[in-house]
Tab-separated table of N, CA and C in Angstrom:
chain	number	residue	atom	x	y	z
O	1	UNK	N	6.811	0.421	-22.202
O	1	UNK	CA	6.360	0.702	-20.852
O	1	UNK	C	6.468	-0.540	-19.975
O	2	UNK	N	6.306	-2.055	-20.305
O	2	UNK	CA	6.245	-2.908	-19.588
O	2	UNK	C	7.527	-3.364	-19.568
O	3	UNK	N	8.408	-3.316	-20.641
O	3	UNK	CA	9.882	-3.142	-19.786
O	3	UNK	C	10.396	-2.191	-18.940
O	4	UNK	N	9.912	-1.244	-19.118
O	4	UNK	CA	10.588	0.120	-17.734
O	4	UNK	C	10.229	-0.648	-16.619
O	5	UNK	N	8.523	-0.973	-16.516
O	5	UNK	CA	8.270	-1.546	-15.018
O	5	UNK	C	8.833	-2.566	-14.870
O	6	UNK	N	9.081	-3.836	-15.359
O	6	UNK	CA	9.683	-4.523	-14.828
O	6	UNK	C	11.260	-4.378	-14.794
O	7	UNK	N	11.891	-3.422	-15.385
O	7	UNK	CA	13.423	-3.162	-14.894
O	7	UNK	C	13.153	-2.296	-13.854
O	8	UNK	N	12.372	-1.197	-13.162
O	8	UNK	CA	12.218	-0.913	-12.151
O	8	UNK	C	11.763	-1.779	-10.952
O	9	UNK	N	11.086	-2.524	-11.112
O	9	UNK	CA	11.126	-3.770	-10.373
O	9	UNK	C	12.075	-4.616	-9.926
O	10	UNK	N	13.002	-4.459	-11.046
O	10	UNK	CA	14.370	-5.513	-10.549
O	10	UNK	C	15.136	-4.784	-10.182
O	11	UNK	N	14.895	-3.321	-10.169
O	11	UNK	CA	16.150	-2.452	-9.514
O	11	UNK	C	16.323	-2.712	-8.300
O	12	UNK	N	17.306	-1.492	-7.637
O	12	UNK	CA	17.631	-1.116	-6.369
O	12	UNK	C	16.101	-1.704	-5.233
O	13	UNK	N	16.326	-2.165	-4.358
O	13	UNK	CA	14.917	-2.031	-3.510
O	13	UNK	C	14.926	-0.590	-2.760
O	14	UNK	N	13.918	-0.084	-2.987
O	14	UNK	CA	13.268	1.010	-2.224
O	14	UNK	C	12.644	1.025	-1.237
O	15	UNK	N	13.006	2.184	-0.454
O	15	UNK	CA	11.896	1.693	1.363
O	15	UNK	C	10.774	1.292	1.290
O	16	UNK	N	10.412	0.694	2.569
O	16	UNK	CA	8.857	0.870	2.436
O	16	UNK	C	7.996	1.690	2.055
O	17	UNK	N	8.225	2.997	3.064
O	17	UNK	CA	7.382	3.866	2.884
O	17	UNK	C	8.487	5.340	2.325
O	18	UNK	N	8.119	6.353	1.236
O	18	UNK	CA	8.839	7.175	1.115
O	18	UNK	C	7.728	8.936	1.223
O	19	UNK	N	8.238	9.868	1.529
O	19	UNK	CA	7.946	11.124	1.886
O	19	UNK	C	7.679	12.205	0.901
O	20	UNK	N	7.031	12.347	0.317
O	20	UNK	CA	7.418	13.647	-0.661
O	20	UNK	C	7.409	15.185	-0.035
O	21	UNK	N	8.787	15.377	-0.170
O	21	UNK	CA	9.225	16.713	0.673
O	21	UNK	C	9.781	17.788	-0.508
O	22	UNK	N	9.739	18.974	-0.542
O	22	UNK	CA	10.034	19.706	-1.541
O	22	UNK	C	10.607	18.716	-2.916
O	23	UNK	N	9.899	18.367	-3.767
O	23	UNK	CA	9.769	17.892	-4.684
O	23	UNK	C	11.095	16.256	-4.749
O	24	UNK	N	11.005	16.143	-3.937
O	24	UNK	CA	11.327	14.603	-3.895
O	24	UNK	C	11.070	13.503	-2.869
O	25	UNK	N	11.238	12.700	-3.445
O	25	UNK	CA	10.592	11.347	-2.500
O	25	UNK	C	11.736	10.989	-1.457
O	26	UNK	N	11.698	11.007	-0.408
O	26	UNK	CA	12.538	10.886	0.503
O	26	UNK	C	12.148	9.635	1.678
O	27	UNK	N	13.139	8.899	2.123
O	27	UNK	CA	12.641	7.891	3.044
O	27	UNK	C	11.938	8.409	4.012
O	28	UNK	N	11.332	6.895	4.703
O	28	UNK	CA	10.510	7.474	5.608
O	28	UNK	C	10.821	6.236	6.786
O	29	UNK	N	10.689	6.461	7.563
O	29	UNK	CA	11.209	5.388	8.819
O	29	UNK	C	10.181	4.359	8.987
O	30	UNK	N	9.133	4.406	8.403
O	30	UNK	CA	7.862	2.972	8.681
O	30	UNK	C	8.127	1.965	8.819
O	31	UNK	N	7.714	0.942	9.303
O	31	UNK	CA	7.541	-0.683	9.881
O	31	UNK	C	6.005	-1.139	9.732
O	32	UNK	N	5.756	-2.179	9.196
O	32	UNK	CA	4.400	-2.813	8.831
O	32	UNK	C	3.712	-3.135	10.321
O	33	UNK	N	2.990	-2.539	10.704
O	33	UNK	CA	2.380	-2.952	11.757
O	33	UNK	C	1.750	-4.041	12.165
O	34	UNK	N	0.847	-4.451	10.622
O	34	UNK	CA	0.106	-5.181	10.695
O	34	UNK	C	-0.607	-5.480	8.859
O	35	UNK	N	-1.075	-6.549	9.031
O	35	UNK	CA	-1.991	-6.963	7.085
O	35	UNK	C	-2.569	-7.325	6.655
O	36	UNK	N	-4.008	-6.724	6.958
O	36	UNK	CA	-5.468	-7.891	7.352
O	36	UNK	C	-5.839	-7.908	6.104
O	37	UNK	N	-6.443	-8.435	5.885
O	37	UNK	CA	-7.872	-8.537	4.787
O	37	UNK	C	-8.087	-10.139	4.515
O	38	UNK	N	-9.119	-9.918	3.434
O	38	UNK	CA	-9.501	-11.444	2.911
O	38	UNK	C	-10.199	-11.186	1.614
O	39	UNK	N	-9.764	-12.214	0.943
O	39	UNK	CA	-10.410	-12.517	-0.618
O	39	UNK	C	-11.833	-13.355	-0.233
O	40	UNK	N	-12.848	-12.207	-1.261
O	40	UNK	CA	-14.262	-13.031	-1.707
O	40	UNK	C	-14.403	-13.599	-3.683
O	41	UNK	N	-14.045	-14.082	-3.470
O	41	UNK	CA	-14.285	-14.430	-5.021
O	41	UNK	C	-13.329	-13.003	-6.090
O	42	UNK	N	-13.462	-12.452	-7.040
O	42	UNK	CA	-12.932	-11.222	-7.751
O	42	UNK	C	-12.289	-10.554	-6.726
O	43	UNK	N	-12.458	-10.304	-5.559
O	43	UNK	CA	-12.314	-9.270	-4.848
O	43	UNK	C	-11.565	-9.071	-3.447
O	44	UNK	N	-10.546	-8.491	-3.439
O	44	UNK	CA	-9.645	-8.317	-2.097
O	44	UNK	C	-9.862	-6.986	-0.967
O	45	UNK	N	-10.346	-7.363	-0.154
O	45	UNK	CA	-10.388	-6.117	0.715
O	45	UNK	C	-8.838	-6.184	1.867
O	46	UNK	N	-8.388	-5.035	2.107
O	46	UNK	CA	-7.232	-5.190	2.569
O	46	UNK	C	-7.062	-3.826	3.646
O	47	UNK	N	-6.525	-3.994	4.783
O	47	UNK	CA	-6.226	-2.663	6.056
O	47	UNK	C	-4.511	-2.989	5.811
O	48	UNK	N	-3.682	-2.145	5.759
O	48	UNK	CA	-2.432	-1.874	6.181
O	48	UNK	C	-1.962	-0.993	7.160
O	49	UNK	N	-1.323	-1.786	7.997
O	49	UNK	CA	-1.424	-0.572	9.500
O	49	UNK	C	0.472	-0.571	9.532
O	50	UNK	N	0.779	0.596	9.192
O	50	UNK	CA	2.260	1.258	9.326
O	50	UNK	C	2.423	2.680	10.591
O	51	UNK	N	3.671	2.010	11.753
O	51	UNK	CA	4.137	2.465	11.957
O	51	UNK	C	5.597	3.081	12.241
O	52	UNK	N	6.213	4.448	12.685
O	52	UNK	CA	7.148	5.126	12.900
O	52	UNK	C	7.570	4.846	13.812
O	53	UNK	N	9.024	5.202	14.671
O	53	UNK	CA	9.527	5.155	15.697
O	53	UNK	C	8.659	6.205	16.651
O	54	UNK	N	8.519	7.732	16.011
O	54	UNK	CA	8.102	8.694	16.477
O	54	UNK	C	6.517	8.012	16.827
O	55	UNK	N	5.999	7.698	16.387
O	55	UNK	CA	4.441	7.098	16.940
O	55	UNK	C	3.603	7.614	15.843
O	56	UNK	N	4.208	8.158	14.612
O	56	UNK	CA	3.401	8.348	13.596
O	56	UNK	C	2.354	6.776	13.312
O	57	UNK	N	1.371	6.857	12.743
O	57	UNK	CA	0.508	5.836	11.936
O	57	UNK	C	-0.078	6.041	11.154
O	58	UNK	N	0.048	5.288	9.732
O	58	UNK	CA	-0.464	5.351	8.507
O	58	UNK	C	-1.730	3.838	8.867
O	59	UNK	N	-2.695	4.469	8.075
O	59	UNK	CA	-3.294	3.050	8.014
O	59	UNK	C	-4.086	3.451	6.887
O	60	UNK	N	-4.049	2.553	5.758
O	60	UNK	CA	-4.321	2.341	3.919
O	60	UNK	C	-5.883	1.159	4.006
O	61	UNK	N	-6.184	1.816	3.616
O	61	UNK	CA	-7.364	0.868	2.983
O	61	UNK	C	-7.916	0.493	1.587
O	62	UNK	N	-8.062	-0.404	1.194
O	62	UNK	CA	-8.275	-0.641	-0.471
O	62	UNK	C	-9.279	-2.222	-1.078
O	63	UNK	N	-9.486	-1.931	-2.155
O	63	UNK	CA	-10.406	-3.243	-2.326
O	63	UNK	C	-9.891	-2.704	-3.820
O	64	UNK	N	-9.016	-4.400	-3.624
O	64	UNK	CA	-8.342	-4.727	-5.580
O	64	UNK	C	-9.524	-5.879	-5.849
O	65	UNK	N	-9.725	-5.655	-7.223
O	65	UNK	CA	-10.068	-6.835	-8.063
O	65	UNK	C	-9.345	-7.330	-9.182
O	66	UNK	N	-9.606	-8.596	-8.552
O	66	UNK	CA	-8.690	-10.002	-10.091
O	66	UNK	C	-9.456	-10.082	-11.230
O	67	UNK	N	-9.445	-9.298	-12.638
O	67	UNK	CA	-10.253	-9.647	-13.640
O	67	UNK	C	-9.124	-9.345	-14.619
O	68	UNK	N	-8.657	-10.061	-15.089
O	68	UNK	CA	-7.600	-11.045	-14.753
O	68	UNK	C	-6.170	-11.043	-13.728
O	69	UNK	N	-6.341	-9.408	-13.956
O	69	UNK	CA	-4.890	-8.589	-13.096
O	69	UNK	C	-5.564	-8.191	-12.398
O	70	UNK	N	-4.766	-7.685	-10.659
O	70	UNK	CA	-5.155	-6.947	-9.899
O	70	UNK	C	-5.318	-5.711	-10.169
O	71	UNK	N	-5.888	-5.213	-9.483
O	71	UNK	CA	-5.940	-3.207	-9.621
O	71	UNK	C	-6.727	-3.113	-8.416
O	72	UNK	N	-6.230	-1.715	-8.181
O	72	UNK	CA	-7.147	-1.599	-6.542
O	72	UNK	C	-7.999	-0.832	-7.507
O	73	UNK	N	-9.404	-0.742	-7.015
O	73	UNK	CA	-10.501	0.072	-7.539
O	73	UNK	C	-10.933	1.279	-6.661
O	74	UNK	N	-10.535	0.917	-5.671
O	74	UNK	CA	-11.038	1.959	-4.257
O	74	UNK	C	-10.103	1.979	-2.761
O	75	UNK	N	-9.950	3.608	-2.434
O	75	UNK	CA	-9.220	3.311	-1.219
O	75	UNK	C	-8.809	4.628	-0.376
O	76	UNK	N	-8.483	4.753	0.880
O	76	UNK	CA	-7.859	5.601	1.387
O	76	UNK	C	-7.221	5.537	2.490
O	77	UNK	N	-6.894	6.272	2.974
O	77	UNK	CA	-5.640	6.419	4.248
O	77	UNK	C	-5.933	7.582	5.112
O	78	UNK	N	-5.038	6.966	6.649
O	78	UNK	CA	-5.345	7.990	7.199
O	78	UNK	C	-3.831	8.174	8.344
O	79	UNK	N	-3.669	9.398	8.645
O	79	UNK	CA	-1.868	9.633	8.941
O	79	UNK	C	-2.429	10.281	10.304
O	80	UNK	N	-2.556	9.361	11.500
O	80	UNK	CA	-2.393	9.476	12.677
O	80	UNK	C	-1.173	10.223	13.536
O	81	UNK	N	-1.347	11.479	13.984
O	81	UNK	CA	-0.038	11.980	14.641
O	81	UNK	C	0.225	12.652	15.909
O	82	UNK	N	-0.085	11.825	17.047
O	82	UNK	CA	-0.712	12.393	17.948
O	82	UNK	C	-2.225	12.538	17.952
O	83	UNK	N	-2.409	13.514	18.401
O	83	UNK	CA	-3.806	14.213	18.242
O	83	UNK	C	-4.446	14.368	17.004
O	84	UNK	N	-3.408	14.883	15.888
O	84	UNK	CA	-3.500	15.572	14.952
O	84	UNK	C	-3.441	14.103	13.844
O	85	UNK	N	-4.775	14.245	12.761
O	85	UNK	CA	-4.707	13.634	11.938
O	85	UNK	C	-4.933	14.215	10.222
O	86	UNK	N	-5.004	13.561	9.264
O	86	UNK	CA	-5.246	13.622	8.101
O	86	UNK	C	-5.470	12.724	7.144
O	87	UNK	N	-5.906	12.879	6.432
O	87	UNK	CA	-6.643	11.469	5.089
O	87	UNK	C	-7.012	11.918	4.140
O	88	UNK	N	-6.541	10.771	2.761
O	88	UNK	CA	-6.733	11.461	1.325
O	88	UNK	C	-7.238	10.121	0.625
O	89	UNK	N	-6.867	9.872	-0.740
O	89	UNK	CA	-7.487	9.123	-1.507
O	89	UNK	C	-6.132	8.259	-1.436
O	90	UNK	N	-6.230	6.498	-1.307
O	90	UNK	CA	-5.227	6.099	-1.906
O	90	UNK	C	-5.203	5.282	-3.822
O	91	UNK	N	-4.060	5.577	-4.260
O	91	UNK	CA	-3.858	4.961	-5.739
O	91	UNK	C	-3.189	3.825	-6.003
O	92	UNK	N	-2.988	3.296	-6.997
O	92	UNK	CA	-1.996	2.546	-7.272
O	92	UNK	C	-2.066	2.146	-8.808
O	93	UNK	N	-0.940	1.766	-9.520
O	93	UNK	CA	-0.646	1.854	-11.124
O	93	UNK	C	0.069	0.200	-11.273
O	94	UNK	N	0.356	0.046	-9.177
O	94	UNK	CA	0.456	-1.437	-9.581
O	94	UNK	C	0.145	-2.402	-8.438
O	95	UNK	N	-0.385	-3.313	-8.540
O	95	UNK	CA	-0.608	-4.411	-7.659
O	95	UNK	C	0.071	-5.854	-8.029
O	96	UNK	N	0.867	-6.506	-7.089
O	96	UNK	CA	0.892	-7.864	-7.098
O	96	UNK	C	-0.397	-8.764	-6.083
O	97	UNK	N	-0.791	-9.301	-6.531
O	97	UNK	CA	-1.834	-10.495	-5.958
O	97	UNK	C	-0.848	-12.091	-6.131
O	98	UNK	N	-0.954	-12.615	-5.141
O	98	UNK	CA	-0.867	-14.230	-5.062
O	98	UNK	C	-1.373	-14.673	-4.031
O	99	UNK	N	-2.250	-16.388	-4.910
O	99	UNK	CA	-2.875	-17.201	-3.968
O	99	UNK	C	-4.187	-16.859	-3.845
O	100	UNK	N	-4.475	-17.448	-2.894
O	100	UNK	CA	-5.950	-17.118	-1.962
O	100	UNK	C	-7.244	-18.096	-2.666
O	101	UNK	N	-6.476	-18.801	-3.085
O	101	UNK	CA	-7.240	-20.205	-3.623
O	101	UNK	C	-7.713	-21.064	-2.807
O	102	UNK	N	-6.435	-21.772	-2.223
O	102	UNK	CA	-6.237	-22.802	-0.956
O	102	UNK	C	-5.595	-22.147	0.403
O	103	UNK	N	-5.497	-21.099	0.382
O	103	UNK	CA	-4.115	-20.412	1.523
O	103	UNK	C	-4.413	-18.768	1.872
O	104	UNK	N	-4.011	-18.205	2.350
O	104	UNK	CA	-4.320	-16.641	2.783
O	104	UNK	C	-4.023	-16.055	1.429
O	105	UNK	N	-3.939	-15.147	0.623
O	105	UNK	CA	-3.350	-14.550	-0.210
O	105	UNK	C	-2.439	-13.755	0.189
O	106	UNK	N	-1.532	-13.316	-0.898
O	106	UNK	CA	-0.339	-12.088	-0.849
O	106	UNK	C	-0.470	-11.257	-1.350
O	107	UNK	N	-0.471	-9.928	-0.535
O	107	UNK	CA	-0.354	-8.652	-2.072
O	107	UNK	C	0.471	-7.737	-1.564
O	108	UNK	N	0.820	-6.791	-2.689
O	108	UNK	CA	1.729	-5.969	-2.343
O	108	UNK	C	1.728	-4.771	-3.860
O	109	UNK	N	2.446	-4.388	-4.176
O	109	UNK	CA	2.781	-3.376	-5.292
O	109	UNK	C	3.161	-1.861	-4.755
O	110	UNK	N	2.830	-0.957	-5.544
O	110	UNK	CA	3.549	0.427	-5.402
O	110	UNK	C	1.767	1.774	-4.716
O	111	UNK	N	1.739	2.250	-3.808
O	111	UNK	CA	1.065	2.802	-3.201
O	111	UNK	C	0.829	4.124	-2.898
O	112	UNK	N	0.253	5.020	-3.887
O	112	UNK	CA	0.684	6.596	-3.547
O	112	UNK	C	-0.686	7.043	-2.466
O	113	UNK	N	-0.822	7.741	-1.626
O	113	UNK	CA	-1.160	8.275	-0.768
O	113	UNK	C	-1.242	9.798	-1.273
O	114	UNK	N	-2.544	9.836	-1.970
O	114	UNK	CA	-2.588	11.776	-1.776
O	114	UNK	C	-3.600	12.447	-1.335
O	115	UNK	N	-3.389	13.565	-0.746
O	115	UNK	CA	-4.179	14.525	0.012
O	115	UNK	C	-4.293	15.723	-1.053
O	116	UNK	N	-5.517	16.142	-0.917
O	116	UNK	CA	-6.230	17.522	-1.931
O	116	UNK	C	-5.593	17.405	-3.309
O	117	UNK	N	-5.077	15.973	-3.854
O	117	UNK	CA	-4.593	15.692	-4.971
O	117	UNK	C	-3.246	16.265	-4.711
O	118	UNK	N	-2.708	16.125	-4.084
O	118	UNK	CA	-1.091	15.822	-4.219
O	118	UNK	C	-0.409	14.968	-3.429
O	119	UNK	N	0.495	14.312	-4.072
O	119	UNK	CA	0.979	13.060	-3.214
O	119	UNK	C	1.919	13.475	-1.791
O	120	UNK	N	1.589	12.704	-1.008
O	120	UNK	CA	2.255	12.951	-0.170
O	120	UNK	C	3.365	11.713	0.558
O	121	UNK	N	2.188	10.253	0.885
O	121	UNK	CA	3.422	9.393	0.491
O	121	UNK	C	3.281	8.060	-0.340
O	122	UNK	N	4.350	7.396	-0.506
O	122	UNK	CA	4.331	6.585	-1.255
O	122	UNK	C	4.939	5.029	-0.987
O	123	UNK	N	4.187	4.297	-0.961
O	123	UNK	CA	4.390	2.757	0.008
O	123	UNK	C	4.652	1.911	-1.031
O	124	UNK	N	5.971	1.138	-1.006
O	124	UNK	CA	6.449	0.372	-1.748
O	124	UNK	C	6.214	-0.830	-1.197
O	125	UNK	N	5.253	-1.630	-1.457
O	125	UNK	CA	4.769	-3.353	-0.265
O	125	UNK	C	5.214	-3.944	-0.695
O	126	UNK	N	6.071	-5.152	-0.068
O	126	UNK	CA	7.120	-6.357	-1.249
O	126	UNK	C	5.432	-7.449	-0.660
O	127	UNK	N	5.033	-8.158	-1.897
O	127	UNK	CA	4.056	-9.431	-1.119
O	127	UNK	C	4.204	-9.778	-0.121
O	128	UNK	N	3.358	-9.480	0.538
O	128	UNK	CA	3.130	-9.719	1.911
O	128	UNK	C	1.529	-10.200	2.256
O	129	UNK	N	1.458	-11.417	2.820
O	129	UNK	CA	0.358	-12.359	3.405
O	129	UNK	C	-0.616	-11.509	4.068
O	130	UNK	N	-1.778	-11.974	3.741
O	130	UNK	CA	-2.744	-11.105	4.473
O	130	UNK	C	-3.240	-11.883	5.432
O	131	UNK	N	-3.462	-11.423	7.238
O	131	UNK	CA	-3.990	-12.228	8.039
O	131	UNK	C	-5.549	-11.975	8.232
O	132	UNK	N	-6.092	-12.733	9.058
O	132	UNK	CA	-7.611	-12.179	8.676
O	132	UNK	C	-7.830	-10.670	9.742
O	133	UNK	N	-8.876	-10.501	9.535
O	133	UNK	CA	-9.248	-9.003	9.813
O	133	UNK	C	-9.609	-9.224	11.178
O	134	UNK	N	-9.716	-8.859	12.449
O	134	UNK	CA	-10.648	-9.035	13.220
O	134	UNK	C	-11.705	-8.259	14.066
């Protein structure tokens, strides 16, 4: 298993954000809006604000802890569309963490997004710096 992930890791890069539409994951047009959070000791709290050309907005929320590896423990999202919104639980099976010793930290990993327990999308984050929250 820990060779699959890391040869999937070194594969092809995958979008940011991808769609699950009749049973496959399909791109999705997102741009990082924005990548707040801040480390307290064990613990990372983090906002990810993604948007679309169309004016869609995703915005992810999560709190990973370092004991020894990251893992998010808690989180969710919410898919701004117009007027019209929606929000589910967010997951993840992987997190990268770096830093946040002397410097902002980085995180990133693989991000599923599901509503009434089924996925809907799925955010691929390459490490990316977290600025502070405000």
């Amino acid at each position: 298993m820990l060779l699959f992930t890391l040869l999937m890791a070194c594969g092809p890069d995958r979008p940011l954000v991808e769609q699950y539409e009749q049973g496959e994951w399909e791109p999705a047009s997102f741009e990082i809006a924005s990548m707040g959070g801040q480390r307290a000791g064990a613990t990372v709290i983090f906002v990810l604000r993604l948007e679309d050309p169309a004016g869609r907005r995703l915005i992810l929320e999560g709190i990973v802890e370092i004991n020894p590896q990251a893992k998010l423990v808690g989180g969710g999202w919410v898919e701004e569309r117009g007027a019209t919104t929606r929000s589910g639980i967010l997951s993840s099976a992987v997190v990268d963490f770096f830093g946040g010793q002397g410097d902002r930290p980085s995180l990133g990993g693989q991000f599923t997004l599901s509503a009434d327990k089924i996925a809907v999308y799925r955010v691929n984050l390459p490490a990316t710096l977290l600025t502070a929250e405000r």
